[in-house]
């Protein structure tokens, strides 16, 4: 035994939580040495909350419509994360842009997954944007979060082919499979202290 404490993750969600599930599964299998300290949702009915509860993970429903300012919502989120001693924040389908309040509270310690090969197709409906543009390949990107929309330093990317008869749904499903693997791999790299950030560049050690 190394005696090293597991990295404490705070996972922010808004929806179905398939990425959350992939992370839970890899923690439970021992692949990632981490513990999910809390799952925070801005939507009371997010299915991700059911997944967390099934695995005995503390949940917090933290609805943004109760806050008039984005910064005060984020300040309250930081408090929740701090109260759970979170080391790394994971945005797993969290459908909000973070303010400087969150970004500065966890420098280079907030990860997001985006369903396209950044910097292409930032923002919403990335899969439809890729189809409309006619690219042959798309994929997913795990990146650290800065104050922009999908602009932070890139940690990992996975490429997925775009088929001629793809719809937004079929392409999203193919990309999501890659997301689950790529996100887990990026989290493992962080947890194993193999990531260094140098400006925009993320250096990964063997
Ligand atoms: C994923 O496609 C992710 O790329 C995007 O939101 C979706 C979340 O899906 N940011 P899920 O809630 O993890 O199933």
Short mmCIF file of C-alpha atoms and ligand atoms in Angstrom, two decimals:
data_model
loop_
_atom_site.label_atom_id
_atom_site.label_comp_id
_atom_site.label_asym_id
_atom_site.label_seq_id
_atom_site.Cartn_x
_atom_site.Cartn_y
_atom_site.Cartn_z
CA UNK A 1 0.00 0.00 0.00
CA UNK A 2 1.32 3.43 -0.96
CA UNK A 3 -0.57 5.24 1.79
CA UNK A 4 -1.63 7.90 -0.70
CA UNK A 5 -5.18 9.10 -0.13
CA UNK A 6 -7.55 8.74 -3.09
CA UNK A 7 -8.09 11.94 -5.09
CA UNK A 8 -11.46 13.46 -4.21
CA UNK A 9 -13.65 14.26 -7.20
CA UNK A 10 -16.59 16.64 -7.32
CA UNK A 11 -18.74 15.83 -10.34
CA UNK A 12 -21.11 18.45 -11.77
CA UNK A 13 -23.97 17.19 -13.92
CA UNK A 14 -27.17 18.35 -15.59
CA UNK A 15 -28.46 15.28 -17.40
CA UNK A 16 -28.37 11.55 -17.92
CA UNK A 17 -24.92 10.96 -16.45
CA UNK A 18 -23.47 8.28 -18.72
CA UNK A 19 -20.04 9.87 -18.27
CA UNK A 20 -20.56 9.90 -14.50
CA UNK A 21 -21.44 6.20 -14.71
CA UNK A 22 -18.27 5.43 -16.68
CA UNK A 23 -16.19 7.20 -14.00
CA UNK A 24 -17.99 5.38 -11.17
CA UNK A 25 -17.40 2.03 -12.91
CA UNK A 26 -13.68 2.67 -13.32
CA UNK A 27 -13.30 3.77 -9.72
CA UNK A 28 -15.18 0.71 -8.49
CA UNK A 29 -13.04 -1.59 -10.66
CA UNK A 30 -9.88 -0.06 -9.12
CA UNK A 31 -8.69 1.44 -12.41
CA UNK A 32 -8.86 5.01 -11.06
CA UNK A 33 -7.64 5.67 -7.51
CA UNK A 34 -10.25 8.27 -6.61
CA UNK A 35 -13.38 8.79 -4.62
CA UNK A 36 -16.40 10.77 -5.78
CA UNK A 37 -16.92 13.13 -2.84
CA UNK A 38 -20.17 14.55 -4.22
CA UNK A 39 -22.31 14.84 -7.33
CA UNK A 40 -23.82 18.29 -7.78
CA UNK A 41 -26.68 18.88 -10.21
CA UNK A 42 -28.24 22.14 -11.32
CA UNK A 43 -31.31 20.12 -12.39
CA UNK A 44 -33.45 18.44 -9.74
CA UNK A 45 -34.58 15.70 -12.15
CA UNK A 46 -31.20 14.79 -13.67
CA UNK A 47 -30.94 11.00 -14.03
CA UNK A 48 -27.29 11.31 -13.02
CA UNK A 49 -28.54 11.84 -9.44
CA UNK A 50 -30.23 8.43 -9.48
CA UNK A 51 -26.99 6.85 -10.69
CA UNK A 52 -25.00 8.53 -7.89
CA UNK A 53 -27.49 7.53 -5.20
CA UNK A 54 -27.41 3.89 -6.38
CA UNK A 55 -23.69 3.89 -5.70
CA UNK A 56 -23.97 5.59 -2.30
CA UNK A 57 -22.45 8.86 -3.51
CA UNK A 58 -23.61 12.06 -1.75
CA UNK A 59 -25.72 14.27 -4.02
CA UNK A 60 -26.46 17.98 -3.89
CA UNK A 61 -29.27 19.57 -5.90
CA UNK A 62 -28.03 23.06 -6.55
CA UNK A 63 -30.45 24.83 -8.88
CA UNK A 64 -29.20 27.85 -10.75
CA UNK A 65 -32.63 29.45 -11.15
CA UNK A 66 -32.52 30.24 -7.42
CA UNK A 67 -29.62 32.65 -8.01
CA UNK A 68 -29.91 35.95 -9.84
CA UNK A 69 -26.17 36.21 -10.60
CA UNK A 70 -23.98 33.59 -12.28
CA UNK A 71 -21.11 34.52 -9.96
CA UNK A 72 -23.12 34.01 -6.78
CA UNK A 73 -24.26 30.62 -8.07
CA UNK A 74 -20.63 29.70 -8.70
CA UNK A 75 -19.54 31.03 -5.29
CA UNK A 76 -22.11 28.72 -3.67
CA UNK A 77 -20.85 25.82 -5.83
CA UNK A 78 -17.28 26.48 -4.65
CA UNK A 79 -18.48 26.35 -1.06
CA UNK A 80 -20.16 22.98 -1.61
CA UNK A 81 -17.04 21.60 -3.32
CA UNK A 82 -14.78 22.91 -0.54
CA UNK A 83 -17.03 21.45 2.14
CA UNK A 84 -16.50 18.05 0.48
CA UNK A 85 -12.70 18.58 0.24
CA UNK A 86 -12.69 18.19 -3.52
CA UNK A 87 -9.31 18.06 -5.33
CA UNK A 88 -10.57 17.80 -8.92
CA UNK A 89 -13.82 19.08 -10.39
CA UNK A 90 -15.35 17.11 -13.27
CA UNK A 91 -17.93 18.67 -15.57
CA UNK A 92 -19.77 15.61 -16.83
CA UNK A 93 -22.51 17.05 -18.99
CA UNK A 94 -22.87 20.17 -16.83
CA UNK A 95 -24.67 22.57 -19.14
CA UNK A 96 -23.39 25.87 -17.80
CA UNK A 97 -20.44 28.13 -18.53
CA UNK A 98 -18.35 28.74 -15.43
CA UNK A 99 -17.46 32.23 -14.22
CA UNK A 100 -14.04 33.32 -12.96
CA UNK A 101 -15.27 32.57 -9.42
CA UNK A 102 -15.20 28.82 -10.09
CA UNK A 103 -12.25 28.85 -12.49
CA UNK A 104 -10.00 30.76 -10.07
CA UNK A 105 -11.01 28.59 -7.12
CA UNK A 106 -9.75 25.42 -8.88
CA UNK A 107 -6.93 26.47 -11.23
CA UNK A 108 -6.13 23.69 -13.72
CA UNK A 109 -8.28 21.37 -11.66
CA UNK A 110 -11.59 21.53 -13.52
CA UNK A 111 -12.05 19.14 -16.46
CA UNK A 112 -14.74 19.21 -19.11
CA UNK A 113 -15.66 16.81 -21.90
CA UNK A 114 -16.78 18.29 -25.20
CA UNK A 115 -18.32 16.20 -28.02
CA UNK A 116 -16.09 17.49 -30.85
CA UNK A 117 -12.45 17.91 -31.72
CA UNK A 118 -11.76 21.36 -30.29
CA UNK A 119 -11.20 24.07 -31.32
CA UNK A 120 -13.76 23.02 -33.96
CA UNK A 121 -17.44 23.15 -33.08
CA UNK A 122 -17.42 24.83 -29.69
CA UNK A 123 -20.63 25.41 -27.75
CA UNK A 124 -23.96 23.67 -28.06
CA UNK A 125 -24.94 21.03 -30.64
CA UNK A 126 -21.34 20.25 -31.52
CA UNK A 127 -22.34 16.99 -33.21
CA UNK A 128 -24.90 18.73 -35.47
CA UNK A 129 -22.34 21.46 -36.21
CA UNK A 130 -19.91 18.73 -37.35
CA UNK A 131 -22.57 17.11 -39.56
CA UNK A 132 -23.58 20.46 -41.07
CA UNK A 133 -19.95 21.28 -41.84
CA UNK A 134 -19.44 17.91 -43.53
CA UNK A 135 -16.33 16.76 -41.67
CA UNK A 136 -15.24 13.13 -42.14
CA UNK A 137 -14.01 12.82 -38.58
CA UNK A 138 -15.14 14.27 -35.30
CA UNK A 139 -14.66 13.02 -31.75
CA UNK A 140 -14.33 14.29 -28.24
CA UNK A 141 -11.99 16.51 -26.26
CA UNK A 142 -11.17 16.54 -22.55
CA UNK A 143 -9.81 19.92 -21.51
CA UNK A 144 -9.15 22.03 -18.48
CA UNK A 145 -11.70 24.76 -18.01
CA UNK A 146 -10.92 28.43 -18.32
CA UNK A 147 -13.34 31.35 -18.51
CA UNK A 148 -14.11 30.84 -22.21
CA UNK A 149 -16.54 28.42 -23.83
CA UNK A 150 -14.61 25.19 -24.53
CA UNK A 151 -11.31 27.07 -24.84
CA UNK A 152 -9.10 25.67 -22.03
CA UNK A 153 -5.89 23.63 -22.45
CA UNK A 154 -6.53 20.29 -24.17
CA UNK A 155 -5.68 17.15 -22.22
CA UNK A 156 -6.82 14.32 -24.53
CA UNK A 157 -8.77 13.89 -27.75
CA UNK A 158 -10.27 10.84 -29.46
CA UNK A 159 -11.23 10.68 -33.11
CA UNK A 160 -14.47 9.14 -34.35
CA UNK A 161 -15.47 8.70 -38.02
CA UNK A 162 -18.53 10.50 -39.36
CA UNK A 163 -20.64 8.20 -41.56
CA UNK A 164 -22.52 9.47 -44.60
CA UNK A 165 -25.95 8.59 -43.20
CA UNK A 166 -25.28 9.81 -39.65
CA UNK A 167 -27.89 11.79 -37.76
CA UNK A 168 -27.17 13.91 -34.70
CA UNK A 169 -28.31 10.94 -32.61
CA UNK A 170 -26.15 8.28 -34.28
CA UNK A 171 -23.04 10.47 -34.29
CA UNK A 172 -23.64 11.48 -30.65
CA UNK A 173 -23.90 7.83 -29.63
CA UNK A 174 -20.60 6.97 -31.37
CA UNK A 175 -18.86 9.96 -29.82
CA UNK A 176 -20.26 9.17 -26.37
CA UNK A 177 -18.63 5.74 -26.40
CA UNK A 178 -15.30 7.47 -26.98
CA UNK A 179 -16.09 10.07 -24.31
CA UNK A 180 -16.47 7.46 -21.60
CA UNK A 181 -13.03 6.00 -22.30
CA UNK A 182 -11.25 9.30 -22.92
CA UNK A 183 -12.63 11.07 -19.85
CA UNK A 184 -11.69 8.19 -17.58
CA UNK A 185 -8.17 8.09 -19.03
CA UNK A 186 -7.72 11.84 -18.48
CA UNK A 187 -8.95 11.61 -14.90
CA UNK A 188 -6.59 8.71 -14.25
CA UNK A 189 -3.65 10.77 -15.58
CA UNK A 190 -4.54 13.62 -13.22
CA UNK A 191 -5.07 11.34 -10.25
CA UNK A 192 -1.71 9.65 -10.91
CA UNK A 193 -0.02 13.12 -11.03
CA UNK A 194 1.03 12.65 -14.66
CA UNK A 195 -0.29 15.98 -15.96
CA UNK A 196 1.51 19.33 -16.03
CA UNK A 197 0.14 22.49 -17.61
CA UNK A 198 2.50 24.87 -19.38
CA UNK A 199 0.46 27.77 -20.75
CA UNK A 200 -1.90 26.26 -23.32
CA UNK A 201 0.04 23.01 -23.46
CA UNK A 202 -0.72 20.00 -21.30
CA UNK A 203 2.32 17.79 -20.78
CA UNK A 204 1.72 14.14 -19.97
CA UNK A 205 4.44 12.03 -18.42
CA UNK A 206 4.78 8.31 -19.09
C1 LIG B 1 -21.86 14.53 -23.33
O1 LIG B 1 -22.11 14.28 -24.67
C2 LIG B 1 -20.80 15.58 -23.17
O2 LIG B 1 -19.92 15.64 -24.25
C3 LIG B 1 -21.57 16.85 -23.12
O3 LIG B 1 -22.76 16.53 -22.45
C4 LIG B 1 -23.06 15.14 -22.63
C5 LIG B 1 -23.31 14.54 -21.29
O4 LIG B 1 -23.81 13.25 -21.36
N1 LIG B 1 -20.79 17.88 -22.47
P1 LIG B 1 -24.01 12.37 -20.05
O5 LIG B 1 -24.89 13.19 -19.11
O6 LIG B 1 -22.66 12.11 -19.46
O7 LIG B 1 -24.71 11.14 -20.51
#
